[in-house]
Coordinates of C-alpha atoms in Angstrom, one line a residue:
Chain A
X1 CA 29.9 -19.3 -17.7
X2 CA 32.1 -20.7 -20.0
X3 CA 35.8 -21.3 -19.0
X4 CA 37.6 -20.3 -22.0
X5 CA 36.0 -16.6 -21.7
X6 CA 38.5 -14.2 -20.1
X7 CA 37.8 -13.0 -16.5
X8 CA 38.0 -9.3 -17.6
X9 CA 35.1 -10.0 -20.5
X10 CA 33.3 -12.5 -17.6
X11 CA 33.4 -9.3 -15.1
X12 CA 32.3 -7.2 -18.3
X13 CA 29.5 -9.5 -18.5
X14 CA 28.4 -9.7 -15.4
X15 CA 28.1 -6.3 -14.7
X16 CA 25.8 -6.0 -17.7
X17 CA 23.5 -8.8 -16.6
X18 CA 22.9 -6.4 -13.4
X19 CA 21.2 -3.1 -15.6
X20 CA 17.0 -3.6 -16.2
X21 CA 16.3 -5.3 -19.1
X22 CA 19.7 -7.4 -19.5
X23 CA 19.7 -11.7 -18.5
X24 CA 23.0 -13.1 -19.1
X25 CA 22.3 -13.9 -22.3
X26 CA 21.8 -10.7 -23.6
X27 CA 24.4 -9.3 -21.5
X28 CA 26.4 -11.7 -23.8
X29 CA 25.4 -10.1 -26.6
X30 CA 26.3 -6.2 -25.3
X31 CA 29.5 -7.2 -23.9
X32 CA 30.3 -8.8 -27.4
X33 CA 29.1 -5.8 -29.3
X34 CA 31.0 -3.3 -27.1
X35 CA 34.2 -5.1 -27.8
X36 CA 33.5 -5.4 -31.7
X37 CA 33.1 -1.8 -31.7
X38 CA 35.6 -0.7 -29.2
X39 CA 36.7 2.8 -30.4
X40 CA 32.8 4.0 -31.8
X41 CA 31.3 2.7 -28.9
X42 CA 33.0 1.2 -26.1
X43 CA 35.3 3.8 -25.0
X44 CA 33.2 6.9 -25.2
X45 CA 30.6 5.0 -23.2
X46 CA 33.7 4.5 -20.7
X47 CA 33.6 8.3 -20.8
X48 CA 30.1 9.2 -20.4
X49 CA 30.0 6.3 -18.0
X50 CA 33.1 7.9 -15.9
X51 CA 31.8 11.4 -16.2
X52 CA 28.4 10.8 -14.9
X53 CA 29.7 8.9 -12.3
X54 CA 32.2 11.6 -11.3
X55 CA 29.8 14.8 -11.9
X56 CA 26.2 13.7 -11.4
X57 CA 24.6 14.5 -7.9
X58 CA 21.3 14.9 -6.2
X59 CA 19.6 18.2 -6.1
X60 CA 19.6 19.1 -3.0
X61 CA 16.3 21.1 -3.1
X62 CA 14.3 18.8 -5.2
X63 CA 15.7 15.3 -5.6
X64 CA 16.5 15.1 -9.2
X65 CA 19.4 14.3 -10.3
X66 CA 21.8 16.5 -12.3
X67 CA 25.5 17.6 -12.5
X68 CA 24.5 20.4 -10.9
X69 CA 22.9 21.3 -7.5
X70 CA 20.5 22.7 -7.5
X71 CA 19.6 20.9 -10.5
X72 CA 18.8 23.0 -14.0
X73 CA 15.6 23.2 -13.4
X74 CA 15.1 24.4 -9.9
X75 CA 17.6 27.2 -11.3
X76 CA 15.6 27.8 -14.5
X77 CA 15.0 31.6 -13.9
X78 CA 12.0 30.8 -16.6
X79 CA 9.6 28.4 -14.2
X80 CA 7.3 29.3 -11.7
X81 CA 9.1 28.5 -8.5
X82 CA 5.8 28.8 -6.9
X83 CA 3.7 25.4 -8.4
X84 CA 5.2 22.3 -6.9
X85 CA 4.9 19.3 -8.5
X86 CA 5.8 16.2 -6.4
X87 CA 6.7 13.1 -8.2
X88 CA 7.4 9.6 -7.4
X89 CA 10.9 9.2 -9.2
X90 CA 13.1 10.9 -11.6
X91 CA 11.7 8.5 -14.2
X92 CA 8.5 10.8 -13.5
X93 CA 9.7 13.9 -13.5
X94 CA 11.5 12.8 -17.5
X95 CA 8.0 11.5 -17.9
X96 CA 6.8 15.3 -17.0
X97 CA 8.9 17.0 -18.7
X98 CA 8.8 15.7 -21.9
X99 CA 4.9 16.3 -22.1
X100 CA 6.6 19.7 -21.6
X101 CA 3.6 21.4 -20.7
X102 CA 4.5 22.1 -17.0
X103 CA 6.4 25.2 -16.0
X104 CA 6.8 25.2 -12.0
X105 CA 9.4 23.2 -10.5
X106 CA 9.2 19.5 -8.7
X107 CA 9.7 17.3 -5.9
X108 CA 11.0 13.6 -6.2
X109 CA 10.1 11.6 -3.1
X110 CA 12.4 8.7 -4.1
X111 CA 9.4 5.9 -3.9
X112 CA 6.2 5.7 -2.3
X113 CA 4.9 4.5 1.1
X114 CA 5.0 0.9 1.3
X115 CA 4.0 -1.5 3.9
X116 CA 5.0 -4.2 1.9
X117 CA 8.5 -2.9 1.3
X118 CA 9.0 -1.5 5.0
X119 CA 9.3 2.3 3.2
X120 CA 8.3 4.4 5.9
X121 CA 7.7 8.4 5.8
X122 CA 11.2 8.6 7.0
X123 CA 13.0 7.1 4.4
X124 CA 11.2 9.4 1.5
X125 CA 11.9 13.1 1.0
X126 CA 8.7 13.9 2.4
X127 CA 10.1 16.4 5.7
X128 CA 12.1 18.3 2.6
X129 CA 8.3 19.1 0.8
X130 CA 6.8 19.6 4.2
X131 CA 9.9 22.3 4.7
X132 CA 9.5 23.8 1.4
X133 CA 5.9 24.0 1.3
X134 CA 5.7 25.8 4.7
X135 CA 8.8 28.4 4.1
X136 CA 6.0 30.3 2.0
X137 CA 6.0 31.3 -1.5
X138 CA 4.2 28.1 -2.4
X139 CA 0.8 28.5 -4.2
X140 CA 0.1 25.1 -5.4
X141 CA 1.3 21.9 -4.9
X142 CA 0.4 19.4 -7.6
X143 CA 0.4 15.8 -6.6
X144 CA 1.7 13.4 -9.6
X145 CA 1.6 10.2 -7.8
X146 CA 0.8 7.0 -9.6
X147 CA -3.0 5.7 -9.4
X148 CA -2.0 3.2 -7.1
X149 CA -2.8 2.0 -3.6
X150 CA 0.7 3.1 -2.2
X151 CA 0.6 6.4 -4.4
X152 CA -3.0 7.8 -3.5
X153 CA -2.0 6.7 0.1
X154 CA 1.6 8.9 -0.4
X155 CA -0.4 11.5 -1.5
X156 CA -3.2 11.7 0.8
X157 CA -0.1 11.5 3.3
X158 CA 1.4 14.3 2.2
X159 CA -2.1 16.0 2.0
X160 CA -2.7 16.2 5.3
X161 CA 0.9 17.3 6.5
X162 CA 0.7 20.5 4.2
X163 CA -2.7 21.2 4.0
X164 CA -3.4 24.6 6.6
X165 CA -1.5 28.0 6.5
X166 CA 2.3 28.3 6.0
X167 CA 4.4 30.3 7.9
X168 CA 3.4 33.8 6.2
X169 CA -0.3 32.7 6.6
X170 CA -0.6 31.8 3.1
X171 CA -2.6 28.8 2.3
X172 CA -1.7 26.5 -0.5
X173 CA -3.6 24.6 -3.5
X174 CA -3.2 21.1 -3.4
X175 CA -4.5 19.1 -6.9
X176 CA -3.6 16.2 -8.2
X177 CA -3.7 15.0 -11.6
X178 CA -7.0 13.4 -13.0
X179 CA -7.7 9.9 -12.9
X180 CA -9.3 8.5 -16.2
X181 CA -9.4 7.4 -19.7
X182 CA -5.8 7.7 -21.6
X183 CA -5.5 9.4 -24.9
X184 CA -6.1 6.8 -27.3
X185 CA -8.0 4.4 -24.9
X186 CA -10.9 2.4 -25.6
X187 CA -13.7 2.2 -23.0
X188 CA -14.0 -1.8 -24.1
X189 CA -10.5 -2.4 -23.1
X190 CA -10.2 -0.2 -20.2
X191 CA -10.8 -2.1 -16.2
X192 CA -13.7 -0.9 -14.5
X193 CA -12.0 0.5 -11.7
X194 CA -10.3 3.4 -14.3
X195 CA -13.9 3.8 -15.7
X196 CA -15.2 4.3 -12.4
X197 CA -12.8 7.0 -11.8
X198 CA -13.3 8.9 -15.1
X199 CA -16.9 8.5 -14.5
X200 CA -16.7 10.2 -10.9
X201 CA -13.9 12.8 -12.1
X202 CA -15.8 13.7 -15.7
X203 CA -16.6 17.6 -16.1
X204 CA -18.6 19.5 -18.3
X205 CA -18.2 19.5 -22.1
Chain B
X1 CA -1.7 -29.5 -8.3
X2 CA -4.6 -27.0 -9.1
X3 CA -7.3 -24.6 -7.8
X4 CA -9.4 -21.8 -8.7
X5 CA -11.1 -19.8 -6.6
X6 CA -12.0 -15.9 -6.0
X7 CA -10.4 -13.7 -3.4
X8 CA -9.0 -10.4 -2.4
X9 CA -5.5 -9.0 -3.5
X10 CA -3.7 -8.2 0.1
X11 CA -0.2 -7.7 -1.1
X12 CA 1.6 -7.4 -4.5
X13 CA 5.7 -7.8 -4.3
X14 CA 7.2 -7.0 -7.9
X15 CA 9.6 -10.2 -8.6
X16 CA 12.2 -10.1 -11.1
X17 CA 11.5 -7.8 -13.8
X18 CA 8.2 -8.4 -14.7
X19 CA 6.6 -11.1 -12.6
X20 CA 5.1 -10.1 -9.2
X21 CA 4.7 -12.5 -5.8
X22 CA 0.8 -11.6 -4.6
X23 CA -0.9 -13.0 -1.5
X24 CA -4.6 -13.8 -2.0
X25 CA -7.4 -13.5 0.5
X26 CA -9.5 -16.2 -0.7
X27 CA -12.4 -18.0 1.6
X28 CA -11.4 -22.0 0.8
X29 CA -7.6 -21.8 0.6
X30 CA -7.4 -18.7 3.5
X31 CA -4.1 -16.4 2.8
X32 CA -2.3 -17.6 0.1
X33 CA 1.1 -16.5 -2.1
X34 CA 1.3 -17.3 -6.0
X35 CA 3.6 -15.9 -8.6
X36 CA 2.0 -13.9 -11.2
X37 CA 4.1 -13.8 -14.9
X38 CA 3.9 -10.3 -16.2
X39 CA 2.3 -8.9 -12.4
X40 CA 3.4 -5.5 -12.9
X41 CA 2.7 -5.3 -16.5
X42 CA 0.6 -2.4 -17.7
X43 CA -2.0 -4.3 -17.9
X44 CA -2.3 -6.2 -14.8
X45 CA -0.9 -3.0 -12.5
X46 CA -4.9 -2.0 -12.0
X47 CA -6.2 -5.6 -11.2
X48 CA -3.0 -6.2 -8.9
X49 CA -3.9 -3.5 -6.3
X50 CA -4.7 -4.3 -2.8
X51 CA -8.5 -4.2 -1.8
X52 CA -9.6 -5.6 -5.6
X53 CA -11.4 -8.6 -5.8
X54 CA -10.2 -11.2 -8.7
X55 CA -10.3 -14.3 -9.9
X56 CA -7.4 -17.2 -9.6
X57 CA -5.9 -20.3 -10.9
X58 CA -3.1 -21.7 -8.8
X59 CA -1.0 -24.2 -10.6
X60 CA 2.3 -25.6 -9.1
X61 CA 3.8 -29.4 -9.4
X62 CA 3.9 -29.9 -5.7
X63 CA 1.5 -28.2 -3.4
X64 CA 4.3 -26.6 -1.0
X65 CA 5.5 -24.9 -4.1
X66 CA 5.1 -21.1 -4.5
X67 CA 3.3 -22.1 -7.5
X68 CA 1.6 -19.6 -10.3
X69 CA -1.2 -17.4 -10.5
X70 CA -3.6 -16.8 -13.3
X71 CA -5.7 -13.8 -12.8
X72 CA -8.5 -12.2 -13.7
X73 CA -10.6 -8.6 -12.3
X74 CA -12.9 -9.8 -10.4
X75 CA -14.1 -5.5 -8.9
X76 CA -11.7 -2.6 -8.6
X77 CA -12.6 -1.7 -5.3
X78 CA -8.9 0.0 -4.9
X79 CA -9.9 2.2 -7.5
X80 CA -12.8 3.4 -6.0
X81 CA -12.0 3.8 -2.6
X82 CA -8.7 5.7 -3.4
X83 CA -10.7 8.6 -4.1
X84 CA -11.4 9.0 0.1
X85 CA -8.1 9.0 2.3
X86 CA -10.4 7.4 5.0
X87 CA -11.8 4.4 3.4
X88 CA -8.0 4.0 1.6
X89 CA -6.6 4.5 5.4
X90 CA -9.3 1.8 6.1
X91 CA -8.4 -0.6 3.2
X92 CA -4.9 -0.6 3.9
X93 CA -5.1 -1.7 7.3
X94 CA -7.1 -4.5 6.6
X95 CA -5.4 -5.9 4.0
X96 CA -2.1 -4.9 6.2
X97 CA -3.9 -6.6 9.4
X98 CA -5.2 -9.9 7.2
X99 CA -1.3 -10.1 5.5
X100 CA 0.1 -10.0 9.2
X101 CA -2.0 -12.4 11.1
X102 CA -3.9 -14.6 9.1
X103 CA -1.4 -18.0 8.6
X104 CA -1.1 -18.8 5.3
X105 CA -3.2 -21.2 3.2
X106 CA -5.3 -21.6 6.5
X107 CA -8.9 -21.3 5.9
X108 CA -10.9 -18.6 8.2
X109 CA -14.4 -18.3 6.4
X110 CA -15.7 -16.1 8.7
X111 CA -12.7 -13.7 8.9
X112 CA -13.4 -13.8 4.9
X113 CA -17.0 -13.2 4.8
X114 CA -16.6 -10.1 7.3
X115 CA -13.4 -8.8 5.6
X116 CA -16.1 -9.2 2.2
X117 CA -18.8 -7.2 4.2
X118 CA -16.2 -4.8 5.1
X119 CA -14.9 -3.4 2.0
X120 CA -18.6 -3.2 0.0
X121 CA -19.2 -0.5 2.9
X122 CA -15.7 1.0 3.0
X123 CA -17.2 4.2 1.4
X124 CA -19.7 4.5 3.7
X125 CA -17.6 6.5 7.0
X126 CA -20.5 6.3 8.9
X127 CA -20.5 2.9 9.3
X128 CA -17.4 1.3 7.8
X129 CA -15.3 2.0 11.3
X130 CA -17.3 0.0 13.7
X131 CA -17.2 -3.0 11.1
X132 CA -13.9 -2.7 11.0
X133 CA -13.9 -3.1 14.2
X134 CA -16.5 -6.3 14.4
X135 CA -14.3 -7.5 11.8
X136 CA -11.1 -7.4 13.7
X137 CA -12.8 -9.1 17.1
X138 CA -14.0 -11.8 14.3
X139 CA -10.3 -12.3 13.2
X140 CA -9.0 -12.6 16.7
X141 CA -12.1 -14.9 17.7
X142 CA -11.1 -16.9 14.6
X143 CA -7.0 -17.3 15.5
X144 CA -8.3 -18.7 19.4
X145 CA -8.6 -15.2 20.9
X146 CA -11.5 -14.2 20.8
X147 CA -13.6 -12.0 23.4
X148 CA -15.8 -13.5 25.8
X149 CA -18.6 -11.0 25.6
X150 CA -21.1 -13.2 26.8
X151 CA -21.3 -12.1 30.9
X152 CA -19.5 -10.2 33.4
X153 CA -16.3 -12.4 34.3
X154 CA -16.3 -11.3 38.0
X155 CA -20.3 -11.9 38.9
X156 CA -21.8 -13.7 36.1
X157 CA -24.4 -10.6 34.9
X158 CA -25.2 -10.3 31.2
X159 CA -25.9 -7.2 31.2
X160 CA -24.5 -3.4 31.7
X161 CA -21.2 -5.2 30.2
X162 CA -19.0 -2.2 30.0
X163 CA -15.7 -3.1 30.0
X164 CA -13.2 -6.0 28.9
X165 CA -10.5 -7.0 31.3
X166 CA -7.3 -7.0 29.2
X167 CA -5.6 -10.4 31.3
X168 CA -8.4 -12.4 30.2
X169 CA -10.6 -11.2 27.4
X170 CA -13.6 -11.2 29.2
X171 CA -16.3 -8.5 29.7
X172 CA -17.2 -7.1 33.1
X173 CA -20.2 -5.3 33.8
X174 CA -20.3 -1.8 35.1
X175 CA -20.5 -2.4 38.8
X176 CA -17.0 -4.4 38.7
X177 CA -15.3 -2.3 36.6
X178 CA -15.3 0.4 38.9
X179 CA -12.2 0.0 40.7
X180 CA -10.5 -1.2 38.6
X181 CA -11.5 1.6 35.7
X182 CA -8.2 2.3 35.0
X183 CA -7.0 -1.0 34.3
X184 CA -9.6 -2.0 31.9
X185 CA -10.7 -1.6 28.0
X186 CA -13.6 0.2 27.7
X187 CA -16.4 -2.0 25.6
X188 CA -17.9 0.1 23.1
X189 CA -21.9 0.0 23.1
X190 CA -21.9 -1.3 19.4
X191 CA -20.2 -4.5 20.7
X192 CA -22.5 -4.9 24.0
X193 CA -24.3 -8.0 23.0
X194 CA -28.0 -6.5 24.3
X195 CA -27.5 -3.1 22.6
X196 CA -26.3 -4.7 19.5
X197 CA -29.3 -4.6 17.1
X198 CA -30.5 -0.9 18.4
X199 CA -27.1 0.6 16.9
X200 CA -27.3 3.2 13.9
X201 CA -25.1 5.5 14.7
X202 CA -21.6 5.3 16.4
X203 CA -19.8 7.6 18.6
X204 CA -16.6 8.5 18.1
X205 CA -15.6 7.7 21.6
X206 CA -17.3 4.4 20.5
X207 CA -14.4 3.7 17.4
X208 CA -11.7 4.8 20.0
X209 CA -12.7 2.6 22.6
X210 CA -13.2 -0.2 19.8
X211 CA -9.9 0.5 18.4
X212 CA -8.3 0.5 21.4
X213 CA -9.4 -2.9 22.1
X214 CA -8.7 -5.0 19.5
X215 CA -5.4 -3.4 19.0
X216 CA -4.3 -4.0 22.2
X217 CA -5.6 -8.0 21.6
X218 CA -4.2 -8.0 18.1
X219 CA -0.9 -6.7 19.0
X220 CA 0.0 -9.0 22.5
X221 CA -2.0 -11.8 21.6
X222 CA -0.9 -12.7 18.3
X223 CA 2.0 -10.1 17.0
X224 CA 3.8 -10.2 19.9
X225 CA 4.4 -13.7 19.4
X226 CA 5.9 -13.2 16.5
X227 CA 8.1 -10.4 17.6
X228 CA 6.3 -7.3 15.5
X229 CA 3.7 -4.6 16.2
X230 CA 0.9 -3.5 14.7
X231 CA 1.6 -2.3 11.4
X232 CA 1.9 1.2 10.1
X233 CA -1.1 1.2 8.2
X234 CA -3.4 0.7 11.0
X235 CA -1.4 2.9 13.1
X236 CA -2.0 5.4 10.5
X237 CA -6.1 4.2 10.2
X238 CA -6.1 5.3 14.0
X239 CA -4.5 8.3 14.0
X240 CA -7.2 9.6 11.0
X241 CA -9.9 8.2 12.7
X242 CA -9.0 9.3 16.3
X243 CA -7.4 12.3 15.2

């Protein structure tokens, strides 16, 4: 870093390099922009930045995050607290809901099983779906996982930990959503492995 | 420094924000670590998933380097076998089992050949466990440990070999083994070297014995000395299979 930079734009910049997306150089270039634009920008991102620090949380039933706990949509008096959908990340339940064609409610495991990364079944929010799913009330359990190797093994996992009769006797549908050709995809482009599974998972017409 | 070769992905590490570190089963090179530029992009995700067979380049200055990977879909086995929580169970602890005790850029043609053998019969649950099995005596065979199936340790028989005595890795025959029953690893019948070829079916008590076996070998003769257990994955492979 340059020595004639002050240490409070320096600190500024380095924070910025830290987010996604952001090397130093472009971290440069936001840190430079903020402070051009000071009053329009800077300080109310201060303020969002302060508040969400300050008010958002973990829900405490599903995972997501929100200001409050439990999180809007667990307290949505409108969705079908019945149908659980479990999801990866919070990324995926955005992802979800902006197809907004689900209804029911989630569950954010916080990551998948990972050999590689040493995540183990403890260190996701899998007891908390196991809990929930076997209180009762439950009719279906929708499995969102990614079409990975770690995601089909999260969910076959979790498959066979709430698979049987809950507590009232009840027994619950587990799906999970279908493997295949994306909207917009072109067979020519597509790997064989995803034909292979929209060949296996096709259905009548 | 350059090579190209085909293998099978084992492990796929995301690096930075788009690059990924991968370690490649291959048969020449054994397993071997190369970054890939733009690993966990959208289009690489599905041929970077463990169990798939693809095609590499490996290009780095000097050869101790980490060095790059170009690759290309060789199969999508993951994709298929993710479908079955027993053959997934199965590829993860092989590919879990290879990562954690095969040394790296060490050549084991044989363990590669099997491992090969192995996943193209992963779907098939009647068979795939006692390969798995074969496949894991090969690998510890291959690292120096290997089982001396061959005749009874204690009186020299070749036959009736029943059980394997877990000091030395040798087989004992029936008669032996009897006072010392609780002491031993049972030998499953698929791995007696007489009843070998008249196999079609195996027992479950067969894939428990099996299992028992070459974990017990895997895990003191080779993890141990590195200070680890088996891993999770197979762990989790027995406790499906044994139930």
């Amino acid at each position: 870093m340059a020595q004639n930079i002050s240490p409070e734009i320096e600190r500024l910049i380095k924070l910025l390099s830290k987010l996604p997306g952001l090397g130093p150089r472009s971290a440069r270039r936001a840190a430079l922009e903020l402070i051009k634009k000071r009053e329009p920008l800077m300080r109310p991102l201060v303020t969002a930045m302060s508040d969400a620090a300050d008010k958002i949380e973990e829900c405490g039933v599903c995972g997501n995050i929100d200001a409050a706990n439990p999180c809007h949509i667990c307290a949505a008096p409108g969705r079908d607290q019945s149908v659980i959908c479990v999801v990866q990340d919070v990324g995926d339940l955005w992802a979800m809901e902006r197809a907004a064609t689900f209804k029911g409610v989630y569950h954010v495991l916080g990551g998948t099983l990972s050999a590689i990364d040493g995540i183990r079944p403890e260190d996701l929010r899998i007891a908390g779906l196991i809990g929930r799913v076997k209180g009762g009330g439950i009719s279906e359990v929708i499995l969102a996982m990614n079409a990975t190797v770690d995601g089909q093994t999260t969910a076959h996992y979790i498959t066979d930990h709430i698979e049987g009769p809950n507590q009232a006797g009840e027994r619950v549908t587990i799906s999970r959503l279908a493997h295949g050709v994306p909207v917009g995809g072109e067979l020519d482009y597509l790997d064989d492995g995803t034909i292979n599974a929209a060949l296996s998972s096709r259905r009548p017409f | 420094m350059d090579w190209t070769g085909e293998g099978y992905v084992l492990s796929v590490k995301k690096h930075g924000e788009t690059s990924a570190i991968i370690e490649v089963f291959t048969r020449d090179r054994g397993r071997h670590l190369g970054l890939v530029r733009g690993g966990v992009s959208r289009k690489l995700r599905p041929v970077l998933q463990a169990g798939n067979k693809i095609k590499v380049e490996w290009r780095a200055r000097l050869s101790e380097h980490l060095g790059y990977f170009t690759v290309e879909g060789v199969n999508s086995r993951a994709a298929e076998l993710m479908q079955d929580r027993l053959s997934l169970a199965g590829l993860n602890s092989a590919c879990a089992v290879a990562r954690e005790t095969l040394p790296e850029r060490e050549p084991h043609a044989d363990v590669f050949d099997a491992f090969e053998v192995l996943i193209a019969n992963l779907h098939d649950k009647d068979i795939w466990p006692a390969l798995y099995i074969q496949w894991e005596a090969g690998l510890l065979a291959s690292m120096g440990y290997g089982l001396d199936l061959s005749r009874c340790a204690a009186t020299g028989v070749t036959d009736n070999l029943t059980h394997v005595s877990p000091r030395s890795g040798r087989a004992v025959c029936a008669q032996a083994a009897e006072p010392y029953r609780d002491k031993l690893y049972s030998l499953p019948s698929f791995m007696q070297p007489l009843s070998r070829r008249n196999d079609i079916t195996v027992p479950q008590c067969d894939v428990e014995d099996g299992l028992r076996l070459t974990g017990y070998f895997l895990e003191t003769r080779i993890q141990w000395g590195v200070n680890r257990t088996l891993p999770e994955a197979r762990e989790r492979m027995v406790g499906m299979l044994v139930g």
